[in-house]
Amino acid sequence: MDDVQEAFGAQLLRDGHLVIDGFLPEGHVTQLRSEVVACHEAGHLHVAGLVDSSINSVSAAKYENTQTRGDVIGWFDSDEQGWPYGRGLHNYLVKVGTMLSELGAHVPELKQITSRSKVMVACYPGGGARYVKHVDNDGKHPLCRTRLLTGLLYLNPEWKPGDGGELAIYEQSDKNVERRVVQPRGNRLLLFWSDWRTPHEVRPAQQPRYAVTLWFLHKCTDLRWAEEEELPAPVPAPASEAPSLDAASGDVTGTATPGVHTCGSGTDTTAAWATSPVDDGPGDSNNDDGKSDGGGGTVGRGHTGAHCEQLVQPAGDMVRHCWRRLEVQGGQLNDGAGRWELRVEVPGERPGCPVLEVSDSHVSVSSSSGAPLAQLPLPAGRWEASGSTWSRKRGLLATTFEALPTTPASSSTAAAPVAGPGDAGSAAAAAAEKAAAAAPCTRGRAAPVRHGWLRLGDAGGRESESAWELRVEVPGECPVLEVSEAQVCVASPGGRPLLRVPLPRGSWGPPANKWSRRRGLLTF
Ligand SMILES: O=C(O)CCC(=O)C(=O)O
Ligand SMILES: [Fe+2]
């Protein structure tokens, strides 16, 4: 059995897609098809809409364009209320979920999956209904950008050539070159990466064509966006520069505020966290297991027809974090080595207090049910966690880190978080900070320049300590990057400084960059 999984995994790794015929036992697939047909006949599938970069609200996505996509769809939960047609759908979800978790042993990227979308049931009614070339996750739309893997089960036992409705996959490097054409035969499972790796289209269907579609989602645990809303606090590690996830809280001192439960404190805080009483709220655990019905939050409700509406998790499905430098002594910011606050925002309604584990180089964040949520690098130097507060209402854990005395060499590195090449001294750091304060972009609220670090897997499948991708989102024209030893400077094409991102300590290989007008991509 493991050999079979290994072969499937190898196929997905090699081709970026995987076709498995006869996925369900015969009786199960017949049952599921009759449930889907019953759902259609009951009038619960509707003309589909699109969410793309030109649409920025779910309601706007209700527009219908049957030239672009001609299917009728519905979004469903698999429980008896959400899907009253039988248990076939539930059984399929269990099977595909199990298969994916087993496949994760061979395809490390699949380990990023933390939940899935609702089920999209689709019928292309024939008469040439199609879906033009697209990717399911273009990296831009917040409703779709957590899609990692698309899973389709085709339910057309009578399908024959001439019926049309084939799914054509194109080369990622050239969307005009066909890579594979998949016939939508009954009981065929198709998996493919949802992002730019898999441009695809549904060719005109001449006969009714049924499929059940799922998107397996990741939480972007390593992708940290930093809104440049205020003067950034320089962070000497690949961590965001945003001052706050929740600017309204104003709570930067690390002391408890009304509604905030202390989650771990005392001198041996590492140990205190590891064993700290966890304030579990109802509904905490299910969102972490990758098999729960993802989505279903309030945001998308009532907007049937939007392609991605159900993907909005109750509190957004990103585990966001930011580092914030705390004020010390008379309101002065000290240099980068002082006190920092790490804020981690855990999605989900009334989530349980996350658990932190602090090592020399990382903070690992797990949900109260033990699911890993994020691994955040600590700035260079030695750090001790000195207090922590947990707001269950906001799903926000704020932890203060204090710099411990270091050797002169490492302390100078830690103290020069934004210095340019060779600028390790505090005067240079102060000058750099002054320059940052003067840069108009760092204050601009109108057009925030966002950036995030994404940790990449390495060839051996283990998460790499050294391969990071920096993503910079700049409104307007393609920005210019300048990489020095210590930082990446992002400027507008006219040379206006937009953002300075400190590089982690160490030496970084020459960046391989890919730019698009809307998305900057720089890989180290
Ligand atoms: O049904 C299919 O084969 C694919 C449909 C599709 O591409 C989509 O819904 O995004
Ligand atoms: Fe698609």
XYZ file of C-alpha atoms and ligand atoms in Angstrom:
535
model
C 0.000 0.000 0.000
C 2.838 2.294 0.903
C 4.429 1.522 -2.460
C 1.285 2.704 -4.157
C 1.282 5.920 -2.138
C 4.925 6.408 -2.924
C 4.243 6.050 -6.634
C 1.364 8.525 -6.400
C 3.566 10.935 -4.517
C 6.323 10.630 -7.085
C 3.816 11.361 -9.822
C 2.504 14.466 -8.098
C 6.026 15.699 -7.460
C 7.115 15.039 -11.005
C 4.064 16.209 -12.951
C 2.353 18.602 -10.583
C -0.817 16.623 -10.999
C -2.030 13.147 -10.239
C -4.803 11.049 -11.778
C -6.190 8.086 -9.863
C -8.790 5.945 -11.575
C -11.284 3.865 -9.625
C -10.740 5.965 -6.534
C -13.893 4.891 -4.705
C -15.384 1.423 -4.444
C -17.962 0.984 -7.208
C -20.997 1.128 -4.928
C -19.746 4.293 -3.250
C -19.197 6.208 -6.432
C -22.628 5.214 -7.768
C -24.146 6.416 -4.522
C -22.250 9.705 -4.660
C -23.261 10.352 -8.243
C -26.928 9.788 -7.440
C -26.621 12.223 -4.512
C -25.086 14.839 -6.780
C -27.767 14.362 -9.417
C -30.460 14.614 -6.736
C -28.918 17.874 -5.522
C -28.919 19.240 -9.051
C -32.490 18.141 -9.675
C -33.566 19.743 -6.425
C -32.411 23.042 -7.918
C -29.455 23.618 -5.622
C -26.847 24.343 -8.256
C -26.646 27.847 -9.651
C -24.780 29.696 -12.334
C -21.227 30.210 -11.187
C -19.503 33.543 -10.805
C -15.868 34.383 -10.686
C -13.549 36.005 -8.276
C -10.542 37.424 -9.984
C -8.207 40.314 -9.611
C -10.700 42.775 -11.006
C -13.231 41.908 -8.343
C -12.568 42.938 -4.833
C -15.673 41.991 -3.001
C -17.594 38.806 -2.793
C -20.833 40.496 -3.761
C -19.210 41.937 -6.869
C -18.278 38.417 -7.753
C -21.873 37.530 -8.395
C -21.610 38.651 -11.956
C -22.315 35.927 -14.375
C -20.393 35.253 -17.507
C -21.300 31.970 -19.048
C -18.839 32.620 -21.839
C -16.087 32.354 -19.287
C -17.490 29.548 -17.250
C -20.689 27.731 -18.021
C -21.140 25.425 -15.081
C -23.723 25.498 -12.357
C -22.377 25.014 -8.879
C -23.230 24.824 -5.224
C -21.136 24.895 -2.058
C -21.940 22.336 0.597
C -21.021 21.076 4.002
C -20.976 17.332 4.211
C -23.042 16.950 7.353
C -26.611 15.806 7.179
C -27.989 19.314 7.265
C -25.627 20.663 4.659
C -25.944 17.606 2.446
C -29.267 15.842 2.975
C -28.898 13.545 -0.039
C -26.977 10.695 1.581
C -23.652 9.785 3.169
C -21.771 9.224 -0.060
C -20.244 12.686 0.026
C -19.096 12.274 3.606
C -17.531 8.907 2.792
C -15.670 10.403 -0.131
C -14.319 13.235 2.018
C -13.023 10.799 4.600
C -11.313 8.755 1.944
C -9.690 11.639 0.144
C -8.616 13.241 3.429
C -6.982 10.021 4.561
C -5.250 9.598 1.254
C -3.820 13.088 1.361
C -2.468 12.736 4.841
C -0.758 9.511 3.772
C 0.537 11.181 0.646
C 2.070 13.843 2.871
C 4.763 11.310 3.800
C 5.994 11.480 0.219
C 5.068 15.023 -0.791
C 6.182 17.373 1.985
C 4.295 20.330 0.596
C 1.063 18.553 1.421
C 1.940 18.842 5.094
C 1.085 22.507 4.833
C -2.566 21.620 4.409
C -4.530 22.630 7.446
C -8.104 22.616 6.235
C -10.199 22.333 3.182
C -12.869 24.321 1.446
C -16.473 23.429 1.439
C -17.420 21.008 -1.262
C -18.142 22.525 -4.634
C -20.522 20.421 -6.677
C -20.459 21.393 -10.329
C -22.426 20.452 -13.377
C -21.503 21.583 -16.869
C -24.882 21.149 -18.481
C -23.629 20.413 -21.985
C -24.268 22.556 -25.038
C -20.661 23.730 -25.084
C -20.418 24.834 -21.444
C -16.788 25.410 -20.590
C -14.415 27.162 -18.238
C -11.661 29.170 -19.879
C -8.006 28.887 -18.940
C -7.261 29.971 -15.391
C -5.461 29.064 -12.207
C -7.420 28.371 -9.055
C -5.119 30.438 -6.883
C -3.549 33.417 -8.556
C -1.857 34.492 -5.338
C -3.753 37.742 -5.306
C -7.281 37.315 -4.241
C -7.539 36.820 -0.502
C -10.457 34.491 -0.998
C -8.400 32.064 -3.052
C -4.803 32.464 -2.074
C -4.765 29.823 0.589
C -5.610 27.167 -1.967
C -2.752 24.722 -2.183
C -4.184 21.694 -3.917
C -7.275 21.202 -6.070
C -9.038 17.853 -5.857
C -11.694 16.782 -8.352
C -13.704 13.617 -8.461
C -15.432 13.121 -11.794
C -18.783 11.421 -11.804
C -19.514 10.608 -15.421
C -19.636 6.848 -15.811
C -20.939 7.054 -19.368
C -18.370 9.536 -20.595
C -17.042 8.866 -24.115
C -14.860 10.778 -26.559
C -16.959 13.433 -28.222
C -18.785 14.294 -24.993
C -16.175 16.961 -24.397
C -15.572 18.560 -21.024
C -11.954 17.406 -20.853
C -9.727 19.217 -18.442
C -6.656 20.502 -20.232
C -3.575 21.355 -18.191
C -0.989 23.712 -19.638
C 2.670 24.250 -18.984
C 3.380 26.543 -16.089
C 6.108 28.250 -18.077
C 4.038 28.663 -21.224
C 0.300 28.747 -20.906
C -0.059 28.037 -24.618
C 1.612 24.662 -24.452
C -0.647 21.794 -23.505
C 0.761 19.446 -20.911
C -2.014 16.934 -20.326
C -5.644 16.404 -21.219
C -7.688 14.600 -18.592
C -10.992 13.022 -19.576
C -13.646 13.485 -16.920
C -14.349 9.769 -16.592
C -16.413 8.339 -13.775
C -14.619 7.646 -10.488
C -11.470 9.448 -11.589
C -9.725 11.554 -8.983
C -7.577 14.406 -10.205
C -5.266 16.356 -7.921
C -3.170 19.336 -8.946
C -1.436 22.315 -7.385
C -3.897 25.183 -7.295
C -1.443 27.983 -7.964
C 0.406 29.256 -11.022
C 1.895 25.812 -11.521
C -1.331 24.543 -13.077
C -3.041 26.683 -15.689
C -6.043 24.686 -16.840
C -9.332 24.894 -18.658
C -12.485 22.862 -19.059
C -13.096 22.238 -22.733
C -16.648 22.650 -24.059
C -18.868 19.911 -22.682
C -21.473 18.500 -25.047
C -23.174 16.335 -22.429
C -23.981 17.002 -18.788
C -20.788 16.602 -16.801
C -20.615 16.258 -13.024
C -17.721 16.727 -10.635
C -17.133 17.272 -6.954
C -14.352 19.778 -6.306
C -12.395 20.526 -3.146
C -9.605 22.867 -2.354
C -7.104 21.898 0.280
C -5.945 24.988 2.068
C -2.860 25.988 3.901
C -2.585 28.577 6.581
C 0.436 30.307 5.163
C 2.136 29.673 8.444
C 5.415 30.882 7.102
C 4.109 33.675 4.985
C 3.956 36.747 7.079
C 2.555 39.916 5.698
C 3.594 43.187 7.145
C 1.436 46.184 6.465
C 3.610 49.219 6.226
C 1.300 51.420 8.120
C 3.687 53.102 10.443
C 7.354 53.596 10.842
C 8.610 50.060 10.736
C 10.430 48.662 13.678
C 13.531 47.070 12.212
C 13.610 43.384 12.850
C 16.875 41.548 12.543
C 15.343 38.368 11.224
C 12.901 37.394 8.550
C 9.931 38.657 10.412
C 7.397 41.283 9.649
C 7.851 44.908 10.437
C 4.266 45.731 11.104
C 3.811 47.385 14.420
C 0.611 45.691 15.321
C -1.955 43.216 14.225
C -4.558 45.054 16.101
C -3.748 48.685 16.224
C -6.848 49.372 18.248
C -5.613 47.401 21.195
C -2.812 49.807 21.980
C -1.527 47.215 24.383
C 2.173 47.165 23.950
C 3.319 46.793 27.479
C 2.632 43.103 27.826
C 0.443 43.569 30.850
C -2.983 42.086 31.050
C -5.887 44.154 29.807
C -9.575 43.518 30.426
C -10.594 40.369 28.634
C -7.034 39.168 28.408
C -6.045 36.002 30.165
C -2.512 35.551 31.282
C -1.253 32.575 29.474
C 2.214 32.154 30.776
C 4.513 34.256 32.881
C 7.217 34.065 35.465
C 10.897 33.641 35.089
C 11.048 30.249 33.478
C 8.558 31.227 30.858
C 9.604 28.653 28.338
C 8.655 25.919 30.713
C 5.590 27.822 31.805
C 4.332 27.953 28.271
C 5.008 24.374 27.532
C 2.815 23.372 30.413
C 0.675 26.437 30.774
C -2.986 25.865 31.462
C -4.659 26.120 28.144
C -7.871 28.021 27.979
C -9.637 25.858 25.500
C -12.716 27.313 23.926
C -15.417 25.285 22.316
C -14.729 24.652 18.668
C -11.019 25.077 19.030
C -9.709 21.826 17.811
C -11.542 21.181 14.601
C -9.969 23.774 12.448
C -6.574 22.326 12.873
C -6.995 18.813 11.720
C -7.157 19.379 8.022
C -10.297 17.348 7.749
C -12.796 19.755 9.138
C -15.163 21.635 6.949
C -13.084 24.674 6.277
C -14.752 27.964 5.648
C -18.373 28.469 6.368
C -17.623 31.686 8.187
C -19.897 34.612 8.149
C -18.133 36.581 5.469
C -19.194 34.681 2.423
C -22.646 33.649 3.479
C -25.472 34.492 1.199
C -23.316 35.156 -1.813
C -23.998 32.045 -3.757
C -22.271 31.983 -7.066
C -18.939 33.396 -5.999
C -16.247 30.961 -6.912
C -14.296 31.325 -3.708
C -16.771 32.605 -1.212
C -16.617 29.646 1.098
C -12.915 29.880 1.522
C -13.093 32.698 3.978
C -12.315 31.138 7.300
C -14.137 32.464 10.321
C -11.276 34.678 11.298
C -9.195 34.513 8.180
C -7.143 31.414 7.751
C -3.702 32.895 8.105
C -1.733 32.592 11.267
C -0.392 36.098 11.269
C 2.324 37.419 13.427
C 4.339 40.521 13.827
C 7.285 41.643 15.856
C 6.980 44.912 17.612
C 9.669 46.780 19.388
C 8.581 47.907 22.794
C 9.151 51.307 24.220
C 11.616 51.439 27.033
C 12.900 54.073 29.418
C 11.209 57.371 28.830
C 9.500 56.330 25.651
C 12.727 55.973 23.691
C 13.053 53.104 21.347
C 16.223 51.335 22.132
C 18.253 49.776 19.412
C 17.219 46.429 18.036
C 18.587 44.419 20.895
C 16.129 45.388 23.627
C 12.575 44.262 24.244
C 10.385 42.983 21.516
C 6.883 41.767 21.492
C 5.809 38.899 19.314
C 2.153 38.953 18.449
C 0.571 35.856 17.009
C -2.958 35.962 15.750
C -4.613 32.586 15.653
C -7.670 32.245 13.469
C -10.894 30.646 14.503
C -13.772 31.633 16.626
C -12.798 31.584 20.287
C -9.585 29.694 19.694
C -7.741 28.114 22.570
C -4.554 29.686 23.773
C -1.724 28.602 21.514
C 1.356 26.981 22.966
C 4.763 28.477 22.373
C 8.020 26.632 22.488
C 11.140 28.722 22.390
C 14.448 27.378 21.172
C 17.682 29.263 20.565
C 16.658 30.229 17.099
C 12.928 29.748 16.786
C 9.580 30.148 18.405
C 7.256 27.297 17.524
C 3.577 28.047 17.800
C 1.087 25.215 18.122
C -2.642 25.282 18.588
C -4.001 24.269 21.939
C -4.814 20.934 20.370
C -1.191 20.454 19.402
C -1.340 21.191 15.685
C 1.730 23.094 14.529
C 0.767 26.562 13.388
C 3.933 28.456 12.717
C 7.640 28.425 13.257
C 8.996 31.904 13.619
C 12.682 32.683 13.550
C 14.031 34.664 16.458
C 16.242 37.622 15.748
C 19.940 36.997 15.986
C 21.249 36.997 19.519
C 19.949 35.376 22.671
C 16.404 35.964 23.748
C 14.342 35.152 26.731
C 10.589 35.248 26.841
C 9.573 37.322 29.815
C 5.806 37.506 29.794
C 2.818 36.666 27.750
C -0.820 37.616 27.460
C -3.568 35.855 25.639
C -6.717 37.471 24.369
C -9.146 34.751 23.602
C -11.603 37.218 22.158
C -9.123 38.463 19.624
C -7.218 35.217 19.245
C -4.098 37.179 19.978
C -1.096 36.017 21.924
C 1.405 38.715 22.794
C 4.747 37.647 24.195
C 7.594 39.839 25.312
C 11.137 38.847 24.500
C 14.147 40.369 26.205
C 17.597 40.330 24.722
C 20.145 38.557 26.877
C 23.727 39.751 26.994
C 25.672 38.351 24.081
C 29.249 38.224 23.029
C 30.430 41.492 21.482
C 30.407 40.012 17.975
C 26.853 38.773 18.056
C 25.532 41.742 19.928
C 26.809 44.072 17.246
C 24.947 42.045 14.660
C 21.799 42.156 16.679
C 22.151 45.853 17.240
C 22.340 46.711 13.576
C 19.105 45.418 12.279
C 18.832 47.681 9.278
C 22.427 48.505 8.612
C 23.828 48.275 5.120
C 26.854 46.233 4.171
C 29.500 46.546 6.798
C 27.462 48.994 8.838
C 27.391 47.288 12.149
C 28.039 50.238 14.378
C 25.306 51.929 16.329
C 25.917 55.331 14.656
C 25.299 53.772 11.275
C 22.251 51.996 12.625
C 20.925 55.264 13.991
C 21.539 56.962 10.653
C 19.779 54.148 8.862
C 16.869 54.463 11.230
C 16.689 58.184 10.630
C 16.658 57.563 6.897
C 13.846 55.091 7.383
C 11.887 57.663 9.301
C 12.354 60.107 6.458
C 11.257 57.696 3.770
C 7.735 58.718 2.841
C 6.686 55.186 2.082
C 7.091 54.076 5.626
C 4.336 56.358 6.725
C 2.025 55.993 3.765
C -1.265 54.486 4.699
C -2.806 55.033 1.288
C -0.787 52.531 -0.662
C 0.735 50.051 1.716
C 3.713 48.089 0.542
C 3.282 44.663 1.969
C 5.895 42.050 2.262
C 6.129 38.590 3.666
C 8.680 35.862 4.075
C 7.827 32.390 2.954
C 9.987 29.542 3.992
C 10.622 27.132 1.158
C 11.063 23.394 1.393
C 14.461 22.069 0.425
C 15.237 19.292 -1.969
C 15.346 16.697 0.747
C 11.796 17.505 1.643
C 12.613 18.947 5.020
C 11.891 22.545 5.696
C 15.001 24.415 4.887
C 16.656 26.806 7.238
C 18.153 28.671 4.370
C 15.709 28.949 1.518
C 13.307 31.824 1.863
C 11.174 33.622 -0.570
C 10.537 37.281 -0.123
C 7.294 38.503 -1.580
C 6.748 42.170 -2.033
C 3.439 43.546 -3.145
C 3.783 47.022 -4.550
C 0.844 48.857 -5.995
C 1.635 50.251 -9.417
C 4.762 49.702 -11.417
C 7.343 46.997 -11.089
C 9.622 47.964 -8.229
C 13.392 47.907 -8.178
C 15.245 45.762 -5.681
C 18.684 46.289 -4.324
C 20.113 43.552 -2.203
C 22.959 44.223 0.158
C 24.431 41.990 2.801
C 22.051 43.130 5.443
C 18.908 44.247 3.728
C 16.770 44.375 0.667
C 15.758 47.821 -0.483
C 12.631 48.097 -2.534
C 12.204 51.278 -4.531
C 9.701 52.534 -7.044
C 10.885 52.638 -10.662
C 11.454 56.364 -10.122
C 13.799 55.590 -7.245
C 11.502 56.509 -4.374
C 12.346 54.226 -1.456
C 9.378 52.088 -0.570
C 10.547 49.542 1.901
C 13.646 48.217 3.516
C 13.548 44.639 4.659
C 16.345 43.465 6.911
C 17.901 40.202 5.840
C 18.424 37.470 8.356
C 21.899 37.123 9.711
C 24.178 35.039 7.556
C 25.114 35.230 3.964
C 22.485 34.832 1.340
C 22.950 33.607 -2.157
C 22.230 35.822 -5.107
C 18.506 36.224 -5.465
C 16.740 34.666 -8.363
C 13.949 37.042 -8.979
C 10.809 36.862 -10.906
C 8.745 39.935 -11.267
C 5.314 40.488 -12.419
C 3.566 43.790 -12.562
C 1.335 42.933 -9.663
C 3.597 40.646 -7.714
C 7.271 40.804 -6.931
C 8.931 37.530 -6.251
C 12.457 37.211 -5.012
C 13.930 33.874 -4.071
C 17.001 33.391 -1.954
O -14.290 20.471 -13.395
C -13.124 20.555 -13.741
O -12.546 19.676 -14.400
C -12.321 21.769 -13.341
C -13.136 22.925 -12.912
C -12.304 24.078 -12.583
O -11.274 24.311 -13.139
C -12.700 24.968 -11.471
O -13.832 24.866 -10.998
O -11.865 25.790 -11.066
Fe -10.035 25.531 -11.910
